[in-house]
Short mmCIF file of C-alpha atoms in Angstrom, two decimals:
data_model
loop_
_atom_site.label_atom_id
_atom_site.label_comp_id
_atom_site.label_asym_id
_atom_site.label_seq_id
_atom_site.Cartn_x
_atom_site.Cartn_y
_atom_site.Cartn_z
CA MET Z 2 9.46 314.56 103.60
CA ALA Z 3 11.20 318.05 104.60
CA LYS Z 4 9.09 319.85 107.76
CA THR Z 5 10.12 323.04 108.57
CA PHE Z 6 9.66 325.36 111.85
CA GLU Z 7 6.56 326.11 111.38
CA GLU Z 8 4.49 322.69 110.56
CA ILE Z 9 6.33 321.20 113.70
CA ASN Z 10 5.09 324.99 115.54
CA GLU Z 11 1.76 324.41 113.94
CA LYS Z 12 1.94 320.51 115.65
CA ILE Z 13 2.86 322.21 118.85
CA ARG Z 14 0.48 324.47 118.74
CA ASN Z 15 -2.54 321.91 118.29
CA GLY Z 16 -0.64 319.29 120.75
CA THR Z 17 0.40 316.63 118.02
CA VAL Z 18 3.95 317.24 118.33
CA VAL Z 19 5.78 314.03 118.42
CA VAL Z 20 9.13 314.55 120.84
CA ALA Z 21 11.95 312.58 122.35
CA THR Z 22 14.50 313.14 124.20
CA ALA Z 23 18.11 312.53 122.38
CA GLU Z 24 18.48 309.26 124.51
CA GLU Z 25 15.43 308.03 123.38
CA ILE Z 26 15.63 308.68 119.83
CA ILE Z 27 18.49 306.05 119.89
CA ASP Z 28 16.47 303.00 120.55
CA ILE Z 29 13.40 304.34 118.17
CA VAL Z 30 15.61 304.92 115.41
CA GLU Z 31 16.49 301.31 115.98
CA GLU Z 32 13.81 299.77 116.06
CA LYS Z 33 11.86 301.83 113.49
CA GLY Z 34 14.48 302.64 111.07
CA ILE Z 35 15.72 306.36 110.43
CA LYS Z 36 13.38 306.84 108.21
CA GLU Z 37 10.18 306.31 110.00
CA ALA Z 38 11.39 307.91 113.25
CA ALA Z 39 11.89 310.97 110.85
CA ARG Z 40 8.17 310.89 109.69
CA GLN Z 41 7.07 310.05 113.43
CA VAL Z 42 9.40 312.33 115.57
CA ASP Z 43 9.03 316.11 115.09
CA VAL Z 44 11.34 317.67 117.64
CA VAL Z 45 14.64 315.55 119.77
CA THR Z 46 15.46 317.13 123.03
CA THR Z 47 19.27 317.53 123.92
CA ALA Z 48 20.70 319.34 127.32
CA THR Z 49 24.01 319.88 129.07
CA PHE Z 50 24.44 320.31 132.63
CA GLY Z 51 28.15 321.13 133.55
CA PRO Z 52 30.75 323.41 135.40
CA MET Z 53 30.64 326.80 132.63
CA CYS Z 54 33.35 329.43 133.36
CA SER Z 55 32.55 331.87 130.63
CA SER Z 56 29.72 332.87 132.35
CA GLY Z 57 28.12 336.10 134.00
CA ALA Z 58 24.65 338.36 134.20
CA PHE Z 59 24.85 342.00 133.30
CA ILE Z 60 22.99 344.06 136.28
CA ASN Z 61 20.59 347.85 136.36
CA PHE Z 62 20.40 348.60 140.01
CA GLY Z 63 18.67 351.48 139.24
CA HIS Z 64 19.86 355.17 140.27
CA SER Z 65 19.86 355.87 144.38
CA ASP Z 66 19.26 359.67 145.40
CA PRO Z 67 21.73 361.75 144.95
CA PRO Z 68 22.98 359.25 141.51
CA ILE Z 69 26.43 357.98 141.73
CA ARG Z 70 28.23 357.14 138.79
CA MET Z 71 29.81 353.40 140.39
CA CYS Z 72 33.16 353.50 139.33
CA LYS Z 73 34.18 350.13 141.62
CA ILE Z 74 31.65 347.52 142.34
CA TRP Z 75 31.17 345.05 144.60
CA LEU Z 76 28.35 341.86 145.19
CA ASN Z 77 29.04 340.71 148.39
CA ASP Z 78 32.82 342.18 148.07
CA VAL Z 79 32.84 340.01 144.82
CA PRO Z 80 34.40 342.65 142.48
CA ALA Z 81 31.61 343.65 139.42
CA TYR Z 82 33.08 345.57 136.54
CA GLY Z 83 32.43 349.33 136.40
CA GLY Z 84 33.48 350.35 133.20
CA LEU Z 85 29.71 350.33 131.60
CA ALA Z 86 27.37 353.10 132.21
CA ALA Z 87 26.39 354.81 135.96
CA VAL Z 88 24.58 351.64 137.00
CA ASP Z 89 25.05 348.99 134.68
CA THR Z 90 27.57 345.77 135.83
CA TYR Z 91 28.76 342.95 134.67
CA ILE Z 92 29.81 340.14 137.42
CA GLY Z 93 31.60 337.07 136.05
CA ALA Z 94 31.21 333.70 137.62
CA THR Z 95 34.76 332.97 138.11
CA GLU Z 96 35.13 336.60 139.54
CA LEU Z 97 36.38 335.75 143.69
CA SER Z 98 35.13 337.41 146.70
CA GLU Z 99 38.01 339.68 148.53
CA THR Z 100 37.23 338.52 151.94
CA ARG Z 101 36.41 334.71 151.67
CA GLY Z 102 38.39 333.78 148.06
CA MET Z 103 37.72 330.78 146.90
CA GLU Z 104 34.97 329.20 148.77
CA TYR Z 105 32.64 332.33 147.40
CA GLY Z 106 33.03 333.97 143.94
CA GLY Z 107 30.63 335.91 141.12
CA ALA Z 108 28.56 332.72 140.57
CA HIS Z 109 27.75 332.34 144.13
CA VAL Z 110 26.94 336.01 143.69
CA ILE Z 111 24.33 335.03 140.77
CA GLN Z 112 22.99 332.28 142.36
CA ASP Z 113 21.92 334.45 145.83
CA LEU Z 114 20.20 336.53 143.38
CA VAL Z 115 18.46 333.93 141.91
CA ASP Z 116 17.69 332.07 145.22
CA GLY Z 117 16.06 335.79 146.15
CA LYS Z 118 18.82 336.18 148.97
CA LYS Z 119 20.10 339.70 149.48
CA VAL Z 120 23.11 340.94 147.92
CA ARG Z 121 25.40 343.44 149.55
CA LEU Z 122 25.70 345.95 146.91
CA VAL Z 123 29.40 348.80 147.51
CA ALA Z 124 30.29 350.92 145.24
CA LYS Z 125 32.24 354.14 144.87
CA SER Z 126 32.40 356.62 142.45
CA TYR Z 127 34.87 360.03 141.99
CA GLY Z 128 31.87 361.59 141.65
CA THR Z 129 30.60 363.96 138.47
CA ASP Z 130 28.85 366.94 138.32
CA CYS Z 131 25.59 364.64 136.58
CA TYR Z 132 26.58 362.47 139.42
CA PRO Z 133 27.98 363.73 142.54
CA ARG Z 134 27.61 360.92 145.36
CA LEU Z 135 30.93 359.15 146.22
CA GLU Z 136 29.70 356.36 147.89
CA ILE Z 137 26.66 353.87 148.32
CA ASP Z 138 26.11 350.60 150.94
CA THR Z 139 23.49 348.93 150.86
CA TYR Z 140 21.48 346.00 149.66
CA ILE Z 141 19.66 344.44 146.79
CA THR Z 142 17.68 341.47 145.71
CA LEU Z 143 16.91 340.04 142.29
CA GLU Z 144 12.89 341.49 142.54
CA ASP Z 145 14.32 345.42 143.00
CA LEU Z 146 16.95 345.11 140.01
CA ASN Z 147 15.45 346.60 136.64
CA GLN Z 148 16.90 344.24 134.70
CA ALA Z 149 19.16 340.96 135.17
CA TYR Z 150 19.80 338.86 132.60
CA LEU Z 151 22.41 335.79 132.40
CA PHE Z 152 24.57 336.38 129.15
CA ASN Z 153 27.31 333.64 129.24
CA PRO Z 154 29.99 334.38 125.79
CA ARG Z 155 30.68 330.75 126.43
CA ASN Z 156 28.71 327.52 127.29
CA VAL Z 157 27.45 324.58 125.75
CA TYR Z 158 30.77 323.21 124.40
CA GLN Z 159 30.21 320.62 121.92
CA ASN Z 160 32.79 318.35 122.75
CA TYR Z 161 35.59 318.92 125.46
CA SER Z 162 38.69 316.93 126.17
CA ALA Z 163 39.17 314.37 129.06
CA ALA Z 164 41.90 315.39 131.43
CA THR Z 165 44.71 312.90 132.78
CA ASN Z 166 48.05 313.78 134.85
CA THR Z 167 51.20 311.61 134.05
CA SER Z 168 53.07 313.97 136.52
CA SER Z 169 54.39 312.97 140.23
CA LYS Z 170 51.73 315.35 142.09
CA VAL Z 171 48.28 315.58 142.32
CA MET Z 172 47.05 318.48 140.21
CA ASP Z 173 43.66 320.43 141.45
CA THR Z 174 42.47 321.85 137.65
CA TYR Z 175 38.94 322.95 136.58
CA MET Z 176 38.84 319.13 135.21
CA GLY Z 177 38.59 318.02 138.65
CA THR Z 178 41.17 316.50 141.32
CA LEU Z 179 43.09 315.03 138.74
CA LEU Z 180 45.72 312.10 140.71
CA PRO Z 181 49.05 311.16 140.15
CA GLN Z 182 50.62 308.77 137.47
CA CYS Z 183 47.43 308.80 135.61
CA GLY Z 184 45.58 307.99 138.42
CA ASN Z 185 42.16 309.11 137.21
CA VAL Z 186 40.55 310.23 133.38
CA THR Z 187 37.73 312.74 133.95
CA TYR Z 188 35.40 313.89 131.05
CA SER Z 189 32.94 316.41 130.98
CA THR Z 190 29.56 316.12 128.83
CA SER Z 191 26.34 314.63 128.41
CA GLY Z 192 27.78 312.63 125.42
CA GLU Z 193 24.99 311.28 123.20
CA LEU Z 194 22.38 314.07 124.91
CA SER Z 195 24.30 316.86 124.46
CA PRO Z 196 22.78 319.40 122.19
CA LEU Z 197 26.10 320.31 119.59
CA LEU Z 198 27.26 316.75 119.53
CA ASN Z 199 23.39 315.91 117.90
CA ASP Z 200 23.51 319.06 115.40
CA PRO Z 201 27.44 318.81 114.60
CA GLU Z 202 26.85 320.58 111.34
CA LEU Z 203 24.71 323.00 112.95
CA ARG Z 204 21.80 322.28 110.73
CA THR Z 205 19.32 323.99 113.04
CA ILE Z 206 20.80 325.62 115.92
CA GLY Z 207 22.18 329.31 115.26
CA ILE Z 208 21.93 332.64 116.68
CA GLY Z 209 18.14 333.03 117.71
CA THR Z 210 16.96 329.63 118.54
CA ARG Z 211 14.99 329.51 121.35
CA ILE Z 212 16.93 327.64 124.03
CA PHE Z 213 16.26 326.48 127.59
CA LEU Z 214 18.60 328.13 130.15
CA ALA Z 215 18.69 327.43 133.35
CA GLY Z 216 14.58 327.35 133.77
CA ALA Z 217 14.01 330.11 131.40
CA GLN Z 218 13.42 330.55 128.22
CA GLY Z 219 16.88 331.96 126.95
CA TYR Z 220 18.67 332.72 123.47
CA ILE Z 221 21.48 331.49 121.50
CA ALA Z 222 23.05 334.90 121.08
CA TRP Z 223 26.00 334.67 118.76
CA GLU Z 224 28.57 331.93 118.00
CA GLY Z 225 30.14 331.65 121.49
CA THR Z 226 34.05 333.06 121.94
CA GLN Z 227 36.87 330.66 120.54
CA PHE Z 228 34.35 328.95 118.54
CA VAL Z 229 35.62 326.64 115.79
CA LEU Z 230 34.32 323.83 113.68
CA ASN Z 231 36.81 321.17 114.36
CA LYS Z 232 36.14 317.64 112.31
CA GLU Z 233 38.44 314.41 112.73
CA LYS Z 234 37.48 311.06 111.38
CA ILE Z 235 38.00 308.34 113.55
CA ASP Z 236 37.28 306.23 111.12
CA GLU Z 237 35.42 305.71 108.03
CA ASP Z 238 31.94 305.92 109.68
CA THR Z 239 32.83 308.13 112.06
CA THR Z 240 33.41 311.51 112.59
CA MET Z 241 35.03 313.43 115.90
CA TYR Z 242 33.36 317.16 116.60
CA SER Z 243 34.64 319.65 118.56
CA GLY Z 244 35.16 323.19 119.04
CA ALA Z 245 31.21 324.97 118.18
CA THR Z 246 30.33 327.20 121.76
CA LEU Z 247 27.50 329.32 121.86
CA ALA Z 248 27.04 332.59 123.79
CA VAL Z 249 23.68 332.03 125.26
CA ILE Z 250 21.36 335.27 127.36
CA GLY Z 251 18.20 334.78 129.39
CA ASN Z 252 15.94 336.77 132.02
CA LEU Z 253 17.72 335.71 135.58
CA LYS Z 254 14.23 336.96 136.92
CA GLU Z 255 12.96 333.69 135.43
CA MET Z 256 15.64 331.08 136.66
CA ASN Z 257 15.78 328.33 138.86
CA SER Z 258 19.24 327.78 141.07
CA ARG Z 259 18.36 324.30 140.32
CA TYR Z 260 19.56 324.24 137.15
CA LEU Z 261 22.07 327.20 138.02
CA ARG Z 262 24.29 326.31 140.80
CA ALA Z 263 27.86 327.92 142.08
CA ALA Z 264 30.36 325.67 142.10
CA SER Z 265 34.10 325.82 143.58
CA PHE Z 266 36.92 323.47 142.04
CA ASN Z 267 39.84 323.23 144.67
CA ARG Z 268 43.01 325.59 143.94
CA TYR Z 269 41.61 326.33 140.80
CA GLY Z 270 38.04 329.17 142.25
CA THR Z 271 35.03 329.63 141.25
CA THR Z 272 32.57 328.43 138.59
CA MET Z 273 28.93 327.58 137.62
CA PHE Z 274 27.53 324.98 136.66
CA VAL Z 275 24.82 325.79 133.64
CA GLY Z 276 21.68 323.99 132.69
CA ILE Z 277 20.71 324.19 129.37
CA GLY Z 278 18.40 322.17 127.00
CA ILE Z 279 18.37 322.75 122.94
CA PRO Z 280 15.06 321.26 120.83
CA ILE Z 281 15.87 320.33 117.27
CA PRO Z 282 13.66 319.78 114.67
CA VAL Z 283 13.49 316.75 112.65
CA VAL Z 284 13.96 318.43 109.14
CA ASP Z 285 14.41 315.68 107.18
CA GLU Z 286 15.78 312.07 107.42
CA GLU Z 287 19.46 313.40 107.50
CA MET Z 288 18.91 315.21 110.40
CA MET Z 289 17.75 312.38 112.34
CA GLU Z 290 20.84 310.27 111.18
CA PHE Z 291 22.89 312.82 113.22
CA LEU Z 292 20.23 313.31 116.10
CA ALA Z 293 20.83 309.03 116.24
CA VAL Z 294 24.75 308.78 116.93
CA SER Z 295 25.10 307.24 120.11
CA ASN Z 296 27.79 307.65 122.57
CA LYS Z 297 29.80 304.23 121.02
CA ASP Z 298 30.13 306.76 117.86
CA LEU Z 299 31.07 309.95 120.09
CA TYR Z 300 35.36 310.28 120.74
CA THR Z 301 36.90 312.93 122.70
CA ASN Z 302 40.57 313.42 123.21
CA VAL Z 303 42.57 312.38 126.52
CA VAL Z 304 44.89 315.03 127.28
CA ASP Z 305 47.98 315.63 129.75
CA TYR Z 306 46.90 317.87 132.17
CA SER Z 307 50.66 318.15 133.20
CA VAL Z 308 52.57 319.55 130.68
CA PRO Z 309 51.85 323.28 131.10
CA SER Z 310 51.39 323.91 127.47
CA ARG Z 311 49.41 325.17 125.29
CA SER Z 312 49.20 322.84 122.93
CA ARG Z 313 48.71 319.54 125.50
CA PRO Z 314 49.98 316.30 124.51
CA THR Z 315 46.96 313.85 123.50
CA LEU Z 316 47.37 310.10 124.89
CA ARG Z 317 44.72 308.84 123.17
CA LYS Z 318 41.11 308.95 121.37
CA VAL Z 319 38.43 307.33 123.67
CA SER Z 320 34.49 307.18 122.79
CA TYR Z 321 32.14 308.29 125.29
CA GLU Z 322 30.79 304.65 125.70
CA GLU Z 323 34.34 303.87 127.43
CA LEU Z 324 34.38 306.27 129.67
CA ARG Z 325 31.13 305.87 130.75
CA SER Z 326 31.73 302.40 131.71
CA GLY Z 327 34.08 303.37 134.56
CA SER Z 328 37.52 302.83 133.26
CA ILE Z 329 39.93 302.86 130.21
CA GLU Z 330 42.88 301.56 129.06
CA LEU Z 331 46.13 304.13 129.35
CA ASN Z 332 49.88 302.78 128.49
CA GLY Z 333 48.54 299.65 129.57
CA LYS Z 334 46.96 300.42 132.54
CA LYS Z 335 43.15 299.90 134.11
CA VAL Z 336 42.47 304.06 134.76
CA GLN Z 337 39.36 304.69 136.51
CA THR Z 338 37.12 307.74 135.12
CA ALA Z 339 34.70 309.96 136.52
CA PRO Z 340 31.85 312.76 135.19
CA LEU Z 341 32.17 316.31 136.24
CA SER Z 342 29.02 316.90 134.02
CA SER Z 343 25.81 315.84 135.81
CA LEU Z 344 24.37 313.26 133.20
CA ARG Z 345 21.34 313.16 135.70
CA ARG Z 346 20.66 316.79 135.72
CA ALA Z 347 20.64 317.33 131.88
CA ARG Z 348 18.51 314.32 131.34
CA GLU Z 349 16.23 316.15 134.10
CA ILE Z 350 15.85 318.83 131.64
CA ALA Z 351 15.77 317.52 128.42
CA ASN Z 352 12.79 315.76 129.79
CA LEU Z 353 11.47 319.11 131.18
CA LEU Z 354 12.04 320.75 128.25
CA LYS Z 355 10.38 317.74 125.92
CA GLU Z 356 7.26 318.42 128.47
CA SER Z 357 6.81 321.67 127.89
CA ILE Z 358 6.83 321.11 124.15
CA GLN Z 359 4.39 318.56 124.33
CA LYS Z 360 2.30 321.08 126.34
CA GLY Z 361 2.41 323.98 123.80
CA GLU Z 362 4.51 326.18 126.11
CA PHE Z 363 8.07 325.99 123.95
CA LEU Z 364 7.43 326.98 120.69
CA LEU Z 365 11.21 326.52 118.22
CA GLN Z 366 12.11 329.39 116.84
CA GLN Z 367 13.95 329.27 113.79
CA PRO Z 368 17.78 330.84 113.88
CA VAL Z 369 17.56 334.12 112.39
CA GLN Z 370 21.00 333.74 110.85
CA PRO Z 371 23.27 330.16 110.68
CA LEU Z 372 26.83 330.36 113.20
CA PRO Z 373 29.78 330.10 111.08
CA LYS Z 374 31.03 327.61 109.20
CA GLU Z 375 34.77 329.08 108.59
CA ARG Z 376 36.73 330.35 111.65
CA THR Z 377 39.91 329.94 113.06
CA PHE Z 378 41.48 329.54 116.52
CA ASN Z 379 43.52 332.07 117.03
CA PRO Z 380 46.46 331.78 119.98
CA LEU Z 381 47.56 334.88 121.85
CA LYS Z 382 50.75 336.47 120.34
CA ASP Z 383 53.32 336.86 122.61
CA MET Z 384 55.40 339.93 122.25
CA VAL Z 385 58.01 340.82 124.75
CA VAL Z 386 56.79 344.65 125.26
CA LYS Z 387 59.57 345.19 128.10
CA MET A 10 28.81 288.48 166.35
CA LYS A 11 30.21 292.25 167.11
CA LYS A 12 31.44 294.94 164.55
CA ILE A 13 33.65 297.65 165.81
CA LYS A 14 36.12 300.33 163.64
CA LEU A 15 39.12 301.42 165.75
CA ILE A 16 42.17 303.62 165.61
CA LEU A 17 45.19 302.31 166.94
CA TYR A 18 48.09 304.01 167.51
CA PHE A 19 51.72 302.10 167.67
CA PRO A 20 54.27 303.28 169.34
CA PRO A 21 57.92 303.38 167.57
CA GLU A 22 59.35 300.28 169.41
CA ARG A 23 56.35 298.27 168.49
CA THR A 24 55.82 298.74 164.86
CA ASP A 25 58.31 295.93 164.25
CA LYS A 26 56.41 292.87 166.47
CA PRO A 27 53.47 290.67 164.60
CA PHE A 28 50.45 292.48 166.58
CA THR A 29 47.94 291.46 163.89
CA TYR A 30 49.43 288.15 163.82
CA HIS A 31 47.99 287.27 167.63
CA LEU A 32 45.24 289.16 166.93
CA VAL A 33 43.78 287.02 164.57
CA LYS A 34 45.67 283.76 165.90
CA ASP A 35 44.64 284.33 169.61
CA TYR A 36 41.24 285.89 169.23
CA ASP A 37 40.03 284.64 166.19
CA VAL A 38 38.83 288.31 165.30
CA ILE A 39 38.10 289.34 161.56
CA PHE A 40 39.99 291.53 160.73
CA ASN A 41 40.26 294.49 157.38
CA ILE A 42 42.15 297.43 157.22
CA LEU A 43 40.88 300.25 156.00
CA GLN A 44 43.57 302.45 156.45
CA ALA A 45 47.34 302.17 157.36
CA GLU A 46 50.72 304.35 158.23
CA ILE A 47 53.29 302.11 159.24
CA GLN A 48 57.05 302.91 159.13
CA PRO A 49 59.86 301.05 161.16
CA GLY A 50 61.20 303.05 164.01
CA LYS A 51 57.94 305.55 163.47
CA ARG A 52 55.00 306.14 165.65
CA GLY A 53 52.20 304.57 163.08
CA ARG A 54 48.89 304.15 162.81
CA LEU A 55 46.19 301.92 162.05
CA THR A 56 42.49 302.15 160.94
CA ILE A 57 40.87 298.96 161.65
CA GLU A 58 37.42 297.14 161.61
CA LEU A 59 36.91 293.82 164.04
CA GLU A 60 34.34 291.39 163.63
CA GLY A 61 33.91 288.69 166.22
CA THR A 62 32.32 287.70 169.43
CA GLU A 63 31.83 290.13 172.30
CA GLU A 64 34.32 287.82 174.40
CA ASN A 65 36.87 287.80 172.15
CA ILE A 66 36.83 291.69 171.35
CA GLN A 67 36.66 292.43 174.83
CA ARG A 68 39.52 290.07 174.67
CA ALA A 69 41.90 291.39 172.20
CA LEU A 70 41.15 295.14 173.28
CA GLU A 71 43.01 294.28 176.68
CA PHE A 72 45.70 292.13 174.51
CA THR A 73 46.04 294.94 172.30
CA ARG A 74 46.62 297.87 175.19
CA GLU A 75 49.00 295.50 177.30
CA TYR A 76 50.62 295.07 174.14
CA GLY A 77 51.49 298.84 174.70
CA ILE A 78 49.30 300.35 171.62
CA GLU A 79 46.76 302.50 172.08
CA TYR A 80 43.32 303.04 170.39
CA ARG A 81 40.36 305.08 170.31
CA PRO A 82 37.17 304.38 168.57
CA PHE A 83 37.39 305.38 164.97
CA ASN A 84 34.61 308.31 165.24
CA LYS A 85 34.47 310.48 162.26
CA ASN A 86 32.16 309.38 159.04
CA ILE A 87 31.42 311.35 155.92
CA VAL A 88 28.05 312.87 155.39
CA ARG A 89 26.56 313.81 151.58
CA ASN A 90 24.03 316.30 151.48
CA GLN A 91 21.36 314.84 148.89
CA GLY A 92 20.05 318.33 148.77
CA GLU A 93 22.91 320.09 147.82
CA CYS A 94 24.25 316.96 145.57
CA ILE A 95 23.76 317.43 141.82
CA ASP A 96 25.00 314.31 141.31
CA CYS A 97 27.96 315.50 138.60
CA GLY A 98 30.22 312.56 140.05
CA ALA A 99 33.40 315.02 140.74
CA CYS A 100 34.27 313.00 143.48
CA THR A 101 34.41 309.39 142.66
CA ALA A 102 37.62 310.70 140.65
CA VAL A 103 39.41 310.84 143.80
CA CYS A 104 37.65 307.97 145.87
CA PRO A 105 40.58 305.55 146.47
CA SER A 106 37.94 302.27 148.12
CA ASP A 107 34.98 303.38 146.28
CA ALA A 108 32.85 304.01 148.52
CA LEU A 109 31.12 306.98 146.19
CA HIS A 110 30.47 305.73 142.66
CA MET A 111 28.12 306.40 139.98
CA ASN A 112 24.91 304.63 139.33
CA THR A 113 26.00 303.74 135.15
CA GLU A 114 22.20 303.40 134.79
CA THR A 115 20.50 306.19 136.77
CA TRP A 116 24.23 308.52 136.71
CA LYS A 117 22.62 308.71 140.25
CA LEU A 118 25.89 309.51 142.75
CA ASN A 119 25.80 306.36 145.16
CA PHE A 120 27.36 306.57 148.84
CA ASP A 121 28.53 303.17 150.40
CA GLU A 122 29.42 303.93 153.67
CA LYS A 123 30.63 300.85 154.45
CA LYS A 124 33.75 300.85 151.94
CA CYS A 125 34.33 304.58 153.08
CA LEU A 126 37.66 304.80 154.51
CA VAL A 127 36.86 308.12 155.66
CA CYS A 128 40.33 309.72 154.07
CA GLU A 129 38.45 313.34 153.14
CA LEU A 130 39.34 314.12 149.66
CA CYS A 131 36.02 313.66 148.49
CA ILE A 132 35.71 316.92 150.54
CA ARG A 133 37.72 319.43 149.17
CA ALA A 134 36.67 317.24 145.32
CA CYS A 135 33.19 318.50 145.82
CA PRO A 136 32.63 321.49 143.86
CA VAL A 137 28.95 322.34 145.46
CA LYS A 138 30.35 321.41 148.79
CA ALA A 139 27.67 318.96 149.30
CA ILE A 140 30.22 316.52 151.73
CA ASP A 141 31.34 317.31 154.90
CA VAL A 142 32.52 315.14 157.60
CA ASN A 143 31.28 314.22 161.21
CA MET A 144 32.63 313.60 164.02
CA PHE A 145 30.72 311.63 167.09
CA GLU A 146 31.65 309.88 170.34
#
């Protein structure tokens, strides 16, 4: 009873498509069984809304008169990349303001643009025969820009380790504030609603997949950086998947800051909460088996962040059901757990995506190329140059 | 019955006297310690909630003053900007009294002000700066 993307799109066009979120599908499968659920439901929506540091936007400012080849660029005092053509730049989420430090960064510039605010652009140049101007100091708005598109090299982490701290000092990390002596555990996932935990073998998600990206319709552009497909057996029926990531692209002018929020982690720096929804077509029963996964079967590692090493020790494996319960046991002690990604807003995104598919506003796009099955995760060789 | 929150400042020579014993025994007030920093020989600070009849609380405060302990009303509270909050839960990682906690059905952040110790750890833990401290008279 395999269904093709085109058959499902036809149902979307004629309004007969049946859509469920990745949370709803768990109960549907429980009630009707895999076979019947796969027959009845055509699309399952997944979503996530978590902090994703590897995010940023390409911008084209248009030319001033006389024109300038921008070499050094600041947006609200946050440095932007000056190594592209004359008036192109890339502003990264984690770049910090030169005047306000960690409270304002590239992520905030992007959010201010999305919110329609004026952003101060300062650029300097060495001047060329073709671009004589040496300086510009002006204001821009999103509307004025020729192009502004989010291009995030690594988002939608399939699975991320939970964090704790065995040292005697408080640690301020991108996983939040970690209290000493394993005082807490933080984790970042939407678990059973998470895109790449619902299609862990990447059977339907690939390059070209149309996605919900911060309120706009965006696309998967490429494998994410550090992409790797890790599979680890927990027991006979349970596999722990991790490592897959996605590079995503979408029009900043169509985005909404409800789903694209600048953030600042204490003593770490700035980052961006990115809202992403991915529709997964129920192409066959095997796909439905993956989609029916629930938090009790999804596992991650609890990692000790106090060890200043690339490979930090894993203290134990834990299911997302246990993490979601509010506390887990660690070395015989009950430790409180706290999420970092907003499940509430991820649910909102999964429901929005579901509605736009039901209304015929969002069609599925079959990948133009699958994501790689084989990739290794290379470390940086630290050669002593001097 | 009346309920008030106070910050008490103990002079160093008073930290070894059974002050709280008298407060409860002699004035029949219900006494809840919200925060305590008391070390022998040093100036101490105690944030408490007192519950009792109007008259007993008044008498308990007179006793406190006569005992040589300064006090002032506890005049800070934590406020959450609901519009800015994204319900991520990062603040719940540091909240020592469970005043900030996630509703595990809706995954909305709940704030129970009655439990709040105003330790202010959540302010720096909030990634979207949706939590602030409010001073009042």
